[in-house]
């Protein structure tokens, strides 16, 4: 896979202490995207599914992991490897949330076995392109056109409770190259990560 960042504990993109994974590579080019640095795949970001699973297992062995959040970049552009990864990490937590610039309808229309496999394993999909003019601080989403789809009924109650009480927050991580700002940013923000 092409993975730019793996962070723990991400607390602002879903309930609990989550492992956040940002893929690199996205062909959508939404104007004013807050993560343009993740539009291109990079050789140094290449990691095999088994290596990534190993990293995740090591984090989970030492820390509490309440779920996973995948963003990017476009996770669904790496659907085949993502499907394989999800089947290997669901035993850690089935609370898997994915952000995609594609709508759920567009993903279903693809009729792609790998995409369908991802959708079967995902608990929550937050879908749709980023529209800067609709960035009005809607919960968990960059813009109001994006929708939260709870695809795993077993987690509906958990998410209903979470969504009724959560507020958008920003969380900053100090990393070797500087600071990564995670969360739902206001219009005009550039250089962080959703
Ligand atoms: S907002 Fe998301 S889907 Fe749009 S260009 Fe940026 S990374 Fe791609």
Tab-separated table of C-alpha atoms and ligand atoms in Angstrom:
chain	number	residue	atom	x	y	z
A	1	UNK	CA	0.000	0.000	0.000
A	2	UNK	CA	1.038	3.625	-0.162
A	3	UNK	CA	0.726	4.955	3.380
A	4	UNK	CA	1.857	8.414	4.461
A	5	UNK	CA	0.976	8.378	8.161
A	6	UNK	CA	-0.025	6.051	10.944
A	7	UNK	CA	-0.972	7.802	14.178
A	8	UNK	CA	-2.248	6.686	17.584
A	9	UNK	CA	-4.238	7.720	19.574
A	10	UNK	CA	-6.432	9.652	17.173
A	11	UNK	CA	-9.334	10.903	19.296
A	12	UNK	CA	-11.045	13.367	16.967
A	13	UNK	CA	-12.084	11.235	13.966
A	14	UNK	CA	-14.451	8.741	15.545
A	15	UNK	CA	-15.070	7.397	19.050
A	16	UNK	CA	-12.273	6.392	21.397
A	17	UNK	CA	-8.560	5.972	20.898
A	18	UNK	CA	-8.134	5.078	17.256
A	19	UNK	CA	-5.358	4.152	14.923
A	20	UNK	CA	-5.464	6.714	12.125
A	21	UNK	CA	-4.059	5.688	8.761
A	22	UNK	CA	-3.567	8.164	5.894
A	23	UNK	CA	-3.048	6.702	2.461
A	24	UNK	CA	-1.176	8.626	-0.211
A	25	UNK	CA	-2.569	8.981	-3.704
A	26	UNK	CA	-5.766	10.678	-4.832
A	27	UNK	CA	-6.789	11.646	-8.344
A	28	UNK	CA	-9.805	13.731	-7.429
A	29	UNK	CA	-8.078	17.116	-6.920
A	30	UNK	CA	-10.886	18.760	-4.928
A	31	UNK	CA	-10.218	22.533	-4.916
A	32	UNK	CA	-8.878	23.674	-1.534
A	33	UNK	CA	-8.222	20.108	-0.371
A	34	UNK	CA	-6.472	20.371	3.007
A	35	UNK	CA	-4.122	17.464	2.199
A	36	UNK	CA	-2.703	18.138	-1.277
A	37	UNK	CA	0.578	16.649	-0.072
A	38	UNK	CA	-1.252	13.298	-0.150
A	39	UNK	CA	-2.333	13.481	-3.802
A	40	UNK	CA	0.677	11.590	-5.072
A	41	UNK	CA	1.953	8.146	-4.287
A	42	UNK	CA	5.541	8.086	-3.114
A	43	UNK	CA	8.049	5.307	-3.318
A	44	UNK	CA	9.125	5.831	0.286
A	45	UNK	CA	5.529	5.306	1.448
A	46	UNK	CA	5.259	1.803	-0.024
A	47	UNK	CA	4.490	-0.838	2.598
A	48	UNK	CA	3.134	-4.333	2.132
A	49	UNK	CA	-0.142	-5.361	3.708
A	50	UNK	CA	1.661	-7.836	5.955
A	51	UNK	CA	4.141	-5.177	7.116
A	52	UNK	CA	1.328	-2.753	7.838
A	53	UNK	CA	-0.575	-5.417	9.745
A	54	UNK	CA	2.551	-6.024	11.788
A	55	UNK	CA	2.847	-2.324	12.660
A	56	UNK	CA	-0.808	-2.225	13.682
A	57	UNK	CA	-0.457	-5.397	15.762
A	58	UNK	CA	2.504	-3.903	17.603
A	59	UNK	CA	0.526	-0.756	18.440
A	60	UNK	CA	-2.454	-2.851	19.565
A	61	UNK	CA	-0.269	-5.090	21.719
A	62	UNK	CA	0.848	-2.104	23.776
A	63	UNK	CA	-2.086	0.294	23.591
A	64	UNK	CA	-5.828	0.405	23.716
A	65	UNK	CA	-7.284	0.528	20.204
A	66	UNK	CA	-11.008	1.342	19.986
A	67	UNK	CA	-11.159	1.564	16.230
A	68	UNK	CA	-9.517	2.561	12.987
A	69	UNK	CA	-9.943	5.642	10.832
A	70	UNK	CA	-8.682	5.638	7.249
A	71	UNK	CA	-8.303	8.873	5.340
A	72	UNK	CA	-5.921	10.290	2.792
A	73	UNK	CA	-5.552	10.605	-0.063
A	74	UNK	CA	-8.205	8.240	-1.356
A	75	UNK	CA	-8.378	4.910	0.499
A	76	UNK	CA	-10.715	3.370	-2.081
A	77	UNK	CA	-8.099	3.782	-4.812
A	78	UNK	CA	-6.181	1.060	-2.960
A	79	UNK	CA	-9.230	-1.138	-2.437
A	80	UNK	CA	-7.628	-4.480	-3.170
A	81	UNK	CA	-4.911	-4.141	-0.565
A	82	UNK	CA	-7.260	-2.343	1.805
A	83	UNK	CA	-9.710	-5.250	1.688
A	84	UNK	CA	-6.906	-7.648	2.554
A	85	UNK	CA	-5.707	-5.404	5.368
A	86	UNK	CA	-9.166	-5.034	6.898
A	87	UNK	CA	-9.703	-8.772	7.075
A	88	UNK	CA	-6.466	-8.987	9.068
A	89	UNK	CA	-7.197	-6.236	11.581
A	90	UNK	CA	-10.908	-6.650	12.287
A	91	UNK	CA	-10.062	-8.941	15.206
A	92	UNK	CA	-8.426	-5.928	16.891
A	93	UNK	CA	-11.513	-3.787	16.328
A	94	UNK	CA	-14.437	-3.975	13.936
A	95	UNK	CA	-14.964	-0.237	14.338
A	96	UNK	CA	-13.468	0.702	10.985
A	97	UNK	CA	-14.279	4.168	9.644
A	98	UNK	CA	-13.244	5.202	6.156
A	99	UNK	CA	-13.287	8.607	4.482
A	100	UNK	CA	-13.733	8.482	0.732
A	101	UNK	CA	-14.102	11.177	-1.901
A	102	UNK	CA	-16.384	8.792	-3.788
A	103	UNK	CA	-20.015	8.634	-2.729
A	104	UNK	CA	-21.396	5.331	-1.535
A	105	UNK	CA	-23.520	5.165	-4.710
A	106	UNK	CA	-20.445	5.711	-6.902
A	107	UNK	CA	-18.573	2.986	-5.052
A	108	UNK	CA	-21.440	0.536	-5.504
A	109	UNK	CA	-21.687	1.439	-9.186
A	110	UNK	CA	-18.082	0.402	-9.692
A	111	UNK	CA	-19.188	-3.189	-9.109
A	112	UNK	CA	-15.588	-3.932	-8.211
A	113	UNK	CA	-15.047	-7.035	-6.043
A	114	UNK	CA	-12.308	-5.337	-3.994
A	115	UNK	CA	-14.404	-2.229	-3.362
A	116	UNK	CA	-17.380	-4.399	-2.433
A	117	UNK	CA	-15.200	-6.377	-0.058
A	118	UNK	CA	-14.059	-3.167	1.658
A	119	UNK	CA	-17.657	-1.979	1.970
A	120	UNK	CA	-18.653	-5.268	3.595
A	121	UNK	CA	-15.954	-4.867	6.224
A	122	UNK	CA	-16.381	-1.184	6.959
A	123	UNK	CA	-18.464	-0.024	9.911
A	124	UNK	CA	-18.795	3.609	8.871
A	125	UNK	CA	-18.214	5.322	5.542
A	126	UNK	CA	-18.014	9.112	5.339
A	127	UNK	CA	-18.390	9.833	1.656
A	128	UNK	CA	-18.236	12.489	-0.991
A	129	UNK	CA	-15.820	15.021	-2.386
A	130	UNK	CA	-14.676	18.017	-0.368
A	131	UNK	CA	-16.539	21.209	-1.274
A	132	UNK	CA	-14.914	24.245	0.236
A	133	UNK	CA	-18.033	26.400	-0.058
A	134	UNK	CA	-19.891	23.834	2.090
A	135	UNK	CA	-17.255	23.708	4.827
A	136	UNK	CA	-19.428	24.864	7.714
A	137	UNK	CA	-18.150	22.792	10.644
A	138	UNK	CA	-20.503	19.829	10.231
A	139	UNK	CA	-19.567	17.052	12.630
A	140	UNK	CA	-16.741	14.786	11.451
A	141	UNK	CA	-16.982	16.071	7.893
A	142	UNK	CA	-15.003	18.533	5.836
A	143	UNK	CA	-18.117	19.780	4.035
A	144	UNK	CA	-21.872	19.466	4.442
A	145	UNK	CA	-22.411	17.438	1.236
A	146	UNK	CA	-20.538	14.521	2.797
A	147	UNK	CA	-22.654	11.887	4.507
A	148	UNK	CA	-22.054	9.511	7.387
A	149	UNK	CA	-23.197	5.981	6.487
A	150	UNK	CA	-23.326	3.454	9.298
A	151	UNK	CA	-22.889	0.194	7.417
A	152	UNK	CA	-22.470	-2.144	10.386
A	153	UNK	CA	-25.732	-2.274	12.307
A	154	UNK	CA	-23.958	-3.671	15.361
A	155	UNK	CA	-22.209	-0.349	15.745
A	156	UNK	CA	-25.218	1.866	15.066
A	157	UNK	CA	-25.981	2.489	18.729
A	158	UNK	CA	-22.372	3.298	19.527
A	159	UNK	CA	-22.245	5.814	16.679
A	160	UNK	CA	-25.683	7.280	17.378
A	161	UNK	CA	-24.505	8.059	20.912
A	162	UNK	CA	-21.167	9.357	19.728
A	163	UNK	CA	-22.628	11.536	16.999
A	164	UNK	CA	-25.189	13.048	19.360
A	165	UNK	CA	-22.551	14.266	21.808
A	166	UNK	CA	-19.285	14.761	19.869
A	167	UNK	CA	-17.981	18.107	18.644
A	168	UNK	CA	-15.287	18.806	16.077
A	169	UNK	CA	-11.868	19.115	17.646
A	170	UNK	CA	-8.310	19.473	16.433
A	171	UNK	CA	-5.524	17.240	17.714
A	172	UNK	CA	-1.889	18.006	17.025
A	173	UNK	CA	0.745	15.289	16.858
A	174	UNK	CA	4.418	16.087	17.196
A	175	UNK	CA	6.407	13.983	14.733
A	176	UNK	CA	10.017	14.021	13.621
A	177	UNK	CA	9.285	16.343	10.684
A	178	UNK	CA	7.169	18.842	12.651
A	179	UNK	CA	3.510	18.926	13.693
A	180	UNK	CA	0.617	17.102	12.073
A	181	UNK	CA	-2.743	18.668	12.777
A	182	UNK	CA	-5.597	16.155	12.723
A	183	UNK	CA	-9.332	16.876	12.670
A	184	UNK	CA	-11.947	18.937	10.869
A	185	UNK	CA	-10.339	22.203	9.904
A	186	UNK	CA	-12.000	25.459	9.013
A	187	UNK	CA	-12.006	26.855	5.481
A	188	UNK	CA	-8.651	28.085	4.345
A	189	UNK	CA	-6.664	25.647	6.434
A	190	UNK	CA	-3.809	24.055	4.563
A	191	UNK	CA	-1.103	21.672	5.631
A	192	UNK	CA	-2.867	19.489	8.159
A	193	UNK	CA	-4.674	16.265	7.815
A	194	UNK	CA	-8.303	15.207	8.052
B	1	LIG	S1	-10.331	16.275	-0.304
B	1	LIG	FE1	-9.920	14.054	-0.241
B	1	LIG	S2	-10.837	13.320	-2.155
B	1	LIG	FE2	-10.581	15.524	-2.405
B	1	LIG	S3	-8.557	15.816	-3.386
B	1	LIG	FE3	-8.275	15.954	-1.156
B	1	LIG	S4	-7.684	13.880	-0.550
B	1	LIG	FE4	-8.636	13.720	-2.560
